[in-house]
Tab-separated table of C-alpha atoms and ligand atoms in Angstrom:
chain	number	residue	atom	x	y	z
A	1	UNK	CA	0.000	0.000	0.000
A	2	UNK	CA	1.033	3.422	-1.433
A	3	UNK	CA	0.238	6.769	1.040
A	4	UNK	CA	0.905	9.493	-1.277
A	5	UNK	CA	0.774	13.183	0.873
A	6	UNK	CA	1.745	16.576	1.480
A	7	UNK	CA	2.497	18.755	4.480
A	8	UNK	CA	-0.133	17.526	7.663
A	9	UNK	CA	-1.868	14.878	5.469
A	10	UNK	CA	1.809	13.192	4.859
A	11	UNK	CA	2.077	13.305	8.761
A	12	UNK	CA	-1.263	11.847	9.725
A	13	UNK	CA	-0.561	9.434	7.597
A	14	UNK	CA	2.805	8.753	9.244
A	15	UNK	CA	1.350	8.160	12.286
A	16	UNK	CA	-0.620	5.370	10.921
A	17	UNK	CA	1.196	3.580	8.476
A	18	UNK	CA	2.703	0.904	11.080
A	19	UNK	CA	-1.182	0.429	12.192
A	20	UNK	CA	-1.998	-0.320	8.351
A	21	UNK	CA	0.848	-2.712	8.093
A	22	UNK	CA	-0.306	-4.864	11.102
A	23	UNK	CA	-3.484	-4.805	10.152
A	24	UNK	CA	-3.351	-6.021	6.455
A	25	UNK	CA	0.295	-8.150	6.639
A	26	UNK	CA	1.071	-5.879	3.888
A	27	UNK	CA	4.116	-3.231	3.805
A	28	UNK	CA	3.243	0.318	3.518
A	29	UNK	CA	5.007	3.551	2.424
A	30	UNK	CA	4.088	6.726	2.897
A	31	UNK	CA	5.653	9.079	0.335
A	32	UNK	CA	5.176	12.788	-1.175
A	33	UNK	CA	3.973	13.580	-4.872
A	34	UNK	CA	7.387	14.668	-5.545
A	35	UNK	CA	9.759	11.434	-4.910
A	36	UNK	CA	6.739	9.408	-6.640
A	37	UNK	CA	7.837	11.687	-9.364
A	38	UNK	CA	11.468	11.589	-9.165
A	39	UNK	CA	10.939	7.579	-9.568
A	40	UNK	CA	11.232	7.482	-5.761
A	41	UNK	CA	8.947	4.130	-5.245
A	42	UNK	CA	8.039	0.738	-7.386
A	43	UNK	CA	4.594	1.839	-7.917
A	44	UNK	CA	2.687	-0.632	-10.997
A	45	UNK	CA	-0.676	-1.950	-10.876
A	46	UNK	CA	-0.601	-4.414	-8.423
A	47	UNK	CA	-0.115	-1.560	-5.867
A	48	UNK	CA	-2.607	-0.228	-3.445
A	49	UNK	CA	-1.885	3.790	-4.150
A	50	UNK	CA	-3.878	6.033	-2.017
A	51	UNK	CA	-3.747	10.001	-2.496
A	52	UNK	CA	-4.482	11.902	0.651
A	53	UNK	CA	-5.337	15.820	0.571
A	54	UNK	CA	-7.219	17.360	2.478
A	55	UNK	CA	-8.294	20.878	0.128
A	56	UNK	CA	-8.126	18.503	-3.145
A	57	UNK	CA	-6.368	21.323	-4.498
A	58	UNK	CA	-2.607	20.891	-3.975
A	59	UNK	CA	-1.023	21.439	-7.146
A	60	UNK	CA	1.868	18.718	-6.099
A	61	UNK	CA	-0.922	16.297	-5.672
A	62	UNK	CA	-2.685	17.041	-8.866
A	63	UNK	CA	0.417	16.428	-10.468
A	64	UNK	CA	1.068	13.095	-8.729
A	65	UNK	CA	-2.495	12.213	-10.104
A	66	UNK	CA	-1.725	13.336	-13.541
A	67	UNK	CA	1.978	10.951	-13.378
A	68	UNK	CA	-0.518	7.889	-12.096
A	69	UNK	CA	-3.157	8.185	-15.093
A	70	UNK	CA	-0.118	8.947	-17.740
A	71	UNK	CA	1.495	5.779	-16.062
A	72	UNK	CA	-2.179	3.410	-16.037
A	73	UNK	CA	-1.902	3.314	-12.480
A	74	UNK	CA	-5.271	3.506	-10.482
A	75	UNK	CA	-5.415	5.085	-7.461
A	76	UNK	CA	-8.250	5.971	-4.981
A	77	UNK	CA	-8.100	9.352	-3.735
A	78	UNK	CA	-9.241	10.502	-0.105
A	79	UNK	CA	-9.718	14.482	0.454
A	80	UNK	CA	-12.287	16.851	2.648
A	81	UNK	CA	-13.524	18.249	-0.542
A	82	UNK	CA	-15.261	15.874	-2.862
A	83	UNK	CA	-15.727	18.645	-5.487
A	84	UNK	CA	-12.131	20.037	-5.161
A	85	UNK	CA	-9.942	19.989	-8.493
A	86	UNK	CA	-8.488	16.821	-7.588
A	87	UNK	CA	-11.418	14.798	-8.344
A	88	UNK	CA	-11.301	15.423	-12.132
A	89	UNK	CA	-8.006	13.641	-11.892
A	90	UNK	CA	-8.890	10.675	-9.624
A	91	UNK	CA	-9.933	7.637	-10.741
A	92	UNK	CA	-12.193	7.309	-7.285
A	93	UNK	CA	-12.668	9.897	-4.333
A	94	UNK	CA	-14.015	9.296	-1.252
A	95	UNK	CA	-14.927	11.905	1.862
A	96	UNK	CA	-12.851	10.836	4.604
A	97	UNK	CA	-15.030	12.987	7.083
A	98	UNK	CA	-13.440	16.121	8.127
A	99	UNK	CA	-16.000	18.026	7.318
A	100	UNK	CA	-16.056	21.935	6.758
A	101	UNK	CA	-11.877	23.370	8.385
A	102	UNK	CA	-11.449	26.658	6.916
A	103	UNK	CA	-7.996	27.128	8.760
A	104	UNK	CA	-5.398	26.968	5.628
A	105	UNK	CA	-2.919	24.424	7.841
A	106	UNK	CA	-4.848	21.433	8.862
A	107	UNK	CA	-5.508	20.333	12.464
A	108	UNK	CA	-9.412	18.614	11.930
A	109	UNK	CA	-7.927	16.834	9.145
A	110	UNK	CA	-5.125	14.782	10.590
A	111	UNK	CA	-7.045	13.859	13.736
A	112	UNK	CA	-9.865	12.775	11.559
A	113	UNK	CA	-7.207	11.238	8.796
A	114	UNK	CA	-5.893	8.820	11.727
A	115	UNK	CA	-9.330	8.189	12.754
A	116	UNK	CA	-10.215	7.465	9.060
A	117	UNK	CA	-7.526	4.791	8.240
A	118	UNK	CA	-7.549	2.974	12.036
A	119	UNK	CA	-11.360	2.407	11.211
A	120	UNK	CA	-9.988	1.430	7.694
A	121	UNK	CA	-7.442	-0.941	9.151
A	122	UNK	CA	-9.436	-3.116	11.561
A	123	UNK	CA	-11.512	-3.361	8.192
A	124	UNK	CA	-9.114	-4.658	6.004
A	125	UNK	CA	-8.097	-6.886	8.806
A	126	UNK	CA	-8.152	-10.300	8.031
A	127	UNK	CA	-10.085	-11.077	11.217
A	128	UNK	CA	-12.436	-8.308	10.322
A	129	UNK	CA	-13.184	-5.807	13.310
A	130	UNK	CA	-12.494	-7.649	16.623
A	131	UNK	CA	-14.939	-6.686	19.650
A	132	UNK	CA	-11.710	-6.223	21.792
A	133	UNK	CA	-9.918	-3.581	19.188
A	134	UNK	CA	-12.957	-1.708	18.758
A	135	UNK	CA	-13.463	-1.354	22.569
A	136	UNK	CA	-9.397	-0.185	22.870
A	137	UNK	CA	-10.510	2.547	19.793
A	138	UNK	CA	-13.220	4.234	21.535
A	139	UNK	CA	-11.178	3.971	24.697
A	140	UNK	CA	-8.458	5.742	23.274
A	141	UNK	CA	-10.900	8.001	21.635
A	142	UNK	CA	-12.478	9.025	24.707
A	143	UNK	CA	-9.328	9.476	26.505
A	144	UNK	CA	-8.648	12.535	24.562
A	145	UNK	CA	-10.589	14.704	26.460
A	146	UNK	CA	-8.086	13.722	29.566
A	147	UNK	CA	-5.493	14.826	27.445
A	148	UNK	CA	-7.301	18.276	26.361
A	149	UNK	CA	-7.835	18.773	30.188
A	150	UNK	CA	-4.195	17.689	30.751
A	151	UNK	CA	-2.524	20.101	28.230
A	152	UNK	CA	-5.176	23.060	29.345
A	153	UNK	CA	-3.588	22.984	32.539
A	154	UNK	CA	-0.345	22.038	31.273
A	155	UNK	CA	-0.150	25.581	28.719
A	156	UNK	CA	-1.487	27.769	31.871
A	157	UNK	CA	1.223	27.140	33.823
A	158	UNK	CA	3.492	27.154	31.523
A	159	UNK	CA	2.785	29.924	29.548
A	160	UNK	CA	5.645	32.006	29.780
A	161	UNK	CA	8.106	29.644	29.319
A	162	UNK	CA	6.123	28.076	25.929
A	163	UNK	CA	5.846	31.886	24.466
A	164	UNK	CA	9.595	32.250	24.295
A	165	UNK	CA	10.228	32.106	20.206
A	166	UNK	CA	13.082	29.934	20.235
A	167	UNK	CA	14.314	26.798	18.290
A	168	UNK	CA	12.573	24.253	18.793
A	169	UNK	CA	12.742	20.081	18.429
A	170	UNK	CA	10.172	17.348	18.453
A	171	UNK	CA	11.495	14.326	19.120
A	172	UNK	CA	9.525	10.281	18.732
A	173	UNK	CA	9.510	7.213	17.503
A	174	UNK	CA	7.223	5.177	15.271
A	175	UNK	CA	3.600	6.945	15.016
A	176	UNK	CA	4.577	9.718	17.322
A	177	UNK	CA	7.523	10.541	14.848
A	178	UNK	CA	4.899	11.500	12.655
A	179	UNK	CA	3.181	13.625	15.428
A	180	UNK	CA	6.887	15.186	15.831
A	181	UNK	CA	6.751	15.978	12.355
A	182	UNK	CA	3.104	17.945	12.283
A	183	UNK	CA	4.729	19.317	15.724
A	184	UNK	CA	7.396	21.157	14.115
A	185	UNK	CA	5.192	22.132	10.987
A	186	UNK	CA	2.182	23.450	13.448
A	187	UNK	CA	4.949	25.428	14.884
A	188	UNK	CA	6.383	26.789	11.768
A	189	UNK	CA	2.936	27.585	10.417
A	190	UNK	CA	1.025	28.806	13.583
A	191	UNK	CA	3.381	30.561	15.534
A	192	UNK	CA	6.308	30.834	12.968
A	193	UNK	CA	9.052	29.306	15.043
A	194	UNK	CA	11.968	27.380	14.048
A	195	UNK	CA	11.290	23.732	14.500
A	196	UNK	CA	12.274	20.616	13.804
A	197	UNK	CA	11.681	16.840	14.397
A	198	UNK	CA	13.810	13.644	14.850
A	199	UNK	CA	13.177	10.262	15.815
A	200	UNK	CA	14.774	9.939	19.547
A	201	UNK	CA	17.961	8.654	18.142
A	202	UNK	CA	18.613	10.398	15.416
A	203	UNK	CA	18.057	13.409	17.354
A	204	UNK	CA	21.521	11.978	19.730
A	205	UNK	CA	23.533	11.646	16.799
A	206	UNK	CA	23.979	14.893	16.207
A	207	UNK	CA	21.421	17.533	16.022
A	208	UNK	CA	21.472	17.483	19.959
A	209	UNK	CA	24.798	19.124	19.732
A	210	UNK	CA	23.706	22.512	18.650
A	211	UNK	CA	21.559	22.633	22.051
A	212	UNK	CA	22.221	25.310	24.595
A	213	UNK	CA	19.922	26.476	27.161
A	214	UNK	CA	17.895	28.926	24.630
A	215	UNK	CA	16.109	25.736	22.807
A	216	UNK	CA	12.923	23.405	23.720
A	217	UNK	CA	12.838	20.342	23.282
A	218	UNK	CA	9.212	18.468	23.431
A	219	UNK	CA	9.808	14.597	24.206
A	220	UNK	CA	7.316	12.452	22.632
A	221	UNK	CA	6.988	9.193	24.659
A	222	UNK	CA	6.544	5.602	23.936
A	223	UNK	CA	4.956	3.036	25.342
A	224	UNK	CA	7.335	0.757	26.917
A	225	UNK	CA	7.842	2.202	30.184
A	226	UNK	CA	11.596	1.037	29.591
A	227	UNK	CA	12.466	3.016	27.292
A	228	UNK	CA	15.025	5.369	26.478
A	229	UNK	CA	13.152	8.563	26.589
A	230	UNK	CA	12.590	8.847	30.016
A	231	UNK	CA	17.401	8.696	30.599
A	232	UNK	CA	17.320	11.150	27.764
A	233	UNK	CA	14.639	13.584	29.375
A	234	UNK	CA	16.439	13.612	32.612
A	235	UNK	CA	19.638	14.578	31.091
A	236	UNK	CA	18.332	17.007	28.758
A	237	UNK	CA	18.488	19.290	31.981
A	238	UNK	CA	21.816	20.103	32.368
A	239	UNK	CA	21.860	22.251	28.725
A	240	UNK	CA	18.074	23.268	29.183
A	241	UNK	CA	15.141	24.211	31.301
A	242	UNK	CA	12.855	24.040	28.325
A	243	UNK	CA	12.129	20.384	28.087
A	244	UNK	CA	8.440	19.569	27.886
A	245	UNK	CA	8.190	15.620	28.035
A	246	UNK	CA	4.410	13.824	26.602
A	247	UNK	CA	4.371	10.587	28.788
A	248	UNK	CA	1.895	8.390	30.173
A	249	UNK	CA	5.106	7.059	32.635
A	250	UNK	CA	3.541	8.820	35.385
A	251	UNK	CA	0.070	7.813	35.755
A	252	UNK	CA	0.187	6.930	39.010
A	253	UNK	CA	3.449	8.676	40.633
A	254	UNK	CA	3.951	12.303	41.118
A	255	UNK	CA	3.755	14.015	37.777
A	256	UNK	CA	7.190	16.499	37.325
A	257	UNK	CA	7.189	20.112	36.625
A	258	UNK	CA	7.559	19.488	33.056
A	259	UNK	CA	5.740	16.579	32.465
A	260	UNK	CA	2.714	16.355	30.091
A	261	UNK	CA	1.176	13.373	32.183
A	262	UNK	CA	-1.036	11.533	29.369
A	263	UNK	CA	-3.381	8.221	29.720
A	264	UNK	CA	-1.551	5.094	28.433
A	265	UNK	CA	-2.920	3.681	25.463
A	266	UNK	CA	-3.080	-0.092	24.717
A	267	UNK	CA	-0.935	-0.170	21.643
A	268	UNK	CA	1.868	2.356	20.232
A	269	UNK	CA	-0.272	2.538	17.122
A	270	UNK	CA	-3.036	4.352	18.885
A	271	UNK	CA	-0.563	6.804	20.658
A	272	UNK	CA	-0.911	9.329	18.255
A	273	UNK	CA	-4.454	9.725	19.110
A	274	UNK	CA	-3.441	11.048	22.491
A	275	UNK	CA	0.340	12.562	21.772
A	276	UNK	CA	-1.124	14.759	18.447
A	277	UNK	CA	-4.179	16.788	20.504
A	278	UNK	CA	-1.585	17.827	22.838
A	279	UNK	CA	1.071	19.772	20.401
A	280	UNK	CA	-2.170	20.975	18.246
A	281	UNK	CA	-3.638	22.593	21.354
A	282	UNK	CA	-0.391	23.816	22.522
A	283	UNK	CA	0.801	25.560	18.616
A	284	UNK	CA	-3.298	26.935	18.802
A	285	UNK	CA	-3.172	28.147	22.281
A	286	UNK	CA	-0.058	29.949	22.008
A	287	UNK	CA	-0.168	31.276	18.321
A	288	UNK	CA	-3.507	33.252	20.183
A	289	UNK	CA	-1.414	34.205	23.157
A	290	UNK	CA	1.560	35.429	20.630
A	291	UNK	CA	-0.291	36.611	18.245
A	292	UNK	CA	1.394	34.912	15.530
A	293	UNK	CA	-1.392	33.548	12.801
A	294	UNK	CA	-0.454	36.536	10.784
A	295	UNK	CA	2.459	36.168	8.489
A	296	UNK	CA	5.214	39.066	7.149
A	297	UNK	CA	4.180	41.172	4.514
A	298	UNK	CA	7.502	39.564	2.495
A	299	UNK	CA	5.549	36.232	3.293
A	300	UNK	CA	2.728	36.875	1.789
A	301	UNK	CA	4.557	38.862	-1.351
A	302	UNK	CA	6.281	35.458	-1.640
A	303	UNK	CA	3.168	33.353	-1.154
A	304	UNK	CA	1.712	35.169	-3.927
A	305	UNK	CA	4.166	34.445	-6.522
A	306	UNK	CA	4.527	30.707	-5.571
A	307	UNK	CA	1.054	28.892	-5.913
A	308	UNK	CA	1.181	25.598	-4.383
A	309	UNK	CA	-2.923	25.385	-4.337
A	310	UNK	CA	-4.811	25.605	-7.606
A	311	UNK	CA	-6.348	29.166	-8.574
A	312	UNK	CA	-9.726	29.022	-6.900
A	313	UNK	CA	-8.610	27.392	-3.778
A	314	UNK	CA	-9.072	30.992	-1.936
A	315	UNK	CA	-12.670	31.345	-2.990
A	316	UNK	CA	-13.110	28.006	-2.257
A	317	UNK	CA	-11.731	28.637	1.687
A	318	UNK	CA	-14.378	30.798	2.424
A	319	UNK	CA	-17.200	29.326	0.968
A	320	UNK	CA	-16.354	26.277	3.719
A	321	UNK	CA	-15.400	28.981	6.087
A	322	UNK	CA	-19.207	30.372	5.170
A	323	UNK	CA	-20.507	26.660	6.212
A	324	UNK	CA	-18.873	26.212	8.984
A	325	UNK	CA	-20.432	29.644	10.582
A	326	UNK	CA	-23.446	28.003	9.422
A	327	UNK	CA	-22.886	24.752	11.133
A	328	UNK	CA	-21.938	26.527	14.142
A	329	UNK	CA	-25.217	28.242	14.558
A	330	UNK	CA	-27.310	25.158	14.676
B	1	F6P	O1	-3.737	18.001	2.434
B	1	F6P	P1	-3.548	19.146	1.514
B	1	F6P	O2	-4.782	19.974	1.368
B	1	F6P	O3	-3.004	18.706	0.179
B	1	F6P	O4	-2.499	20.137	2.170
B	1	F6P	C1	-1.179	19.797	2.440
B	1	F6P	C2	-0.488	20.932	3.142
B	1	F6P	O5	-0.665	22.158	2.448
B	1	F6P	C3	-0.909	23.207	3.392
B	1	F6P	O6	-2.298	23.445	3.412
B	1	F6P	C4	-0.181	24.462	3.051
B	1	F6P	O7	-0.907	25.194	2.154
B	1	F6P	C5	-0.460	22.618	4.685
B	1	F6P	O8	-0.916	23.271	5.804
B	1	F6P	C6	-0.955	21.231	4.536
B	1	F6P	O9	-0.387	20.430	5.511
């Protein structure tokens, strides 16, 4: 099985691709548009290829769509916008659910992308959908609103110290490595801060030497209560006070100062479900604290010579931006 995706709907499906493989006994790649281009996969027709965007109107993706029919390669497409451009160039399109998110950088859509294809996995499971994986879904599901609470209190008292605009690194493994990713992007888009992501041991082979006491580091845990995460997190201290560590290690003990104390979840493939709410609320909370949805002037100068959405995409933002006010009044 092919992912193909850009930006937040690459991520999301990141965070699930090790959940797909379980569940089908098949391997799956996620990849962007532009290495499927560049010859970057063995793609032909016995391949599963599934293009993910959210708008339907990422010229990248169109193009990917464009290489697949040139190529006689099917595809099913998955997007929040049935009648975006991309459907003209799909083969099939399906709604994956989002629903009407105005806001130009996803958040809705990954949650809901995860949901989508962890639904779609214990389908395509060759045991169909077991009672007991079901029950650990909605569990997990309903655990999130812990982990809204949790971070609420969590970006109150740490306000201050989250505003300061430095540097900043995500750092997991597995499906959180694709919640590090969307971390650093939410914080590049929403409050335009340097940021970038590693998988825990990548991050000690070398990007950890540039750290001095004026980065962050967020700590994205995993499940095995063994693990390395919790060494590294201890020693992060001596070069900075700006460690912020996601971990359900502390359930029962008493939670540290910088400790984002999470529920467990049964299986590292539904940890995203409770590690991504936490760094979207956190790169929403303080981009309205800082003030930072707003990009420069050069930006947007910039942004208007480089399309990388198809020409009616803006008119097409607020006509969803027009039904979700109307959804919100009902
Ligand atoms: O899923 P889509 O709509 O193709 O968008 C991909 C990416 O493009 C952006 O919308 C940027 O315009 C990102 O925020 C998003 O992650």
């Amino acid at each position: 099985m092919v992912l193909v995706a850009s930006g937040s709907s690459l991520n999301g499906a990141m965070m699930v691709a090790q959940y797909l493989m379980k569940a089908t006994g098949k391997n799956v790649i996620t990849i962007t548009p532009e290495s499927i281009l560049a010859g970057g996969a063995l793609i032909d027709e016995h391949s599963f290829v599934i293009v993910i965007s959210q708008s339907g109107a990422s010229t990248n993706i169109i193009a990917a769509l464009k290489y697949f029919q040139d190529e006689g390669i099917e595809t099913v497409s998955l997007t929040g916008n049935i009648e975006s451009p991309m459907r003209e160039y799909s083969d099939r399109i399906f709604d994956y659910g989002v629903g009407n998110e105005y806001v130009d950088f996803v958040t809705m859509g990954v949650q809901t992308l995860v949901e989508f294809f962890l639904m779609f996995g214990l389908a395509l499971g060759s045991d169909g959908i077991s009672e007991s994986t079901l029950k650990d879904l909605g569990n997990t599901i309903r655990d999130q609103d812990t982990v809204i609470n949790t971070a609420e209190a969590y970006i109150k008292k740490h306000k201050l110290q989250l505003a300061q605009q430095q540097p900043a690194f995500f750092v997991g493994n597995g499906p959180n490595y694709g919640v590090a990713k969307e971390g650093a992007l939410k914080f590049q888009e929403a409050l335009k801060r340097p940021a970038m992501y590693y998988e825990p041991e990548e991050f000690l082979h070398g990007p950890d030497m540039q750290l001095s006491p004026d980065y962050t580091v967020f700590l994205l845990d995993d499940l095995n209560t063994a693990s390395r995460f919790d060494e590294v997190f201890t020693a992060l201290h001596l070069i900075t006070p700006n460690i912020h560590f996601v971990t359900s290690r502390y359930f029962s003990e008493k939670v540290p100062n910088d400790v984002i104390n999470i529920p467990g979840a049964s299986s590292s493939e539904l940890v995203p479900l409770l590690t991504l709410p936490v760094i979207q609320l956190i790169s929403a909370e303080m981009a309205d604290i800082g003030q930072t949805w707003e990009t420069t002037p050069f930006f947007a100068e910039f942004d208007q010579k480089i399309a990388i959405k198809t020409q009616d995409y803006q008119k097409e933002l607020k006509s969803i931006q027009q039904e979700w006010e109307k959804d919100q009044q009902k």
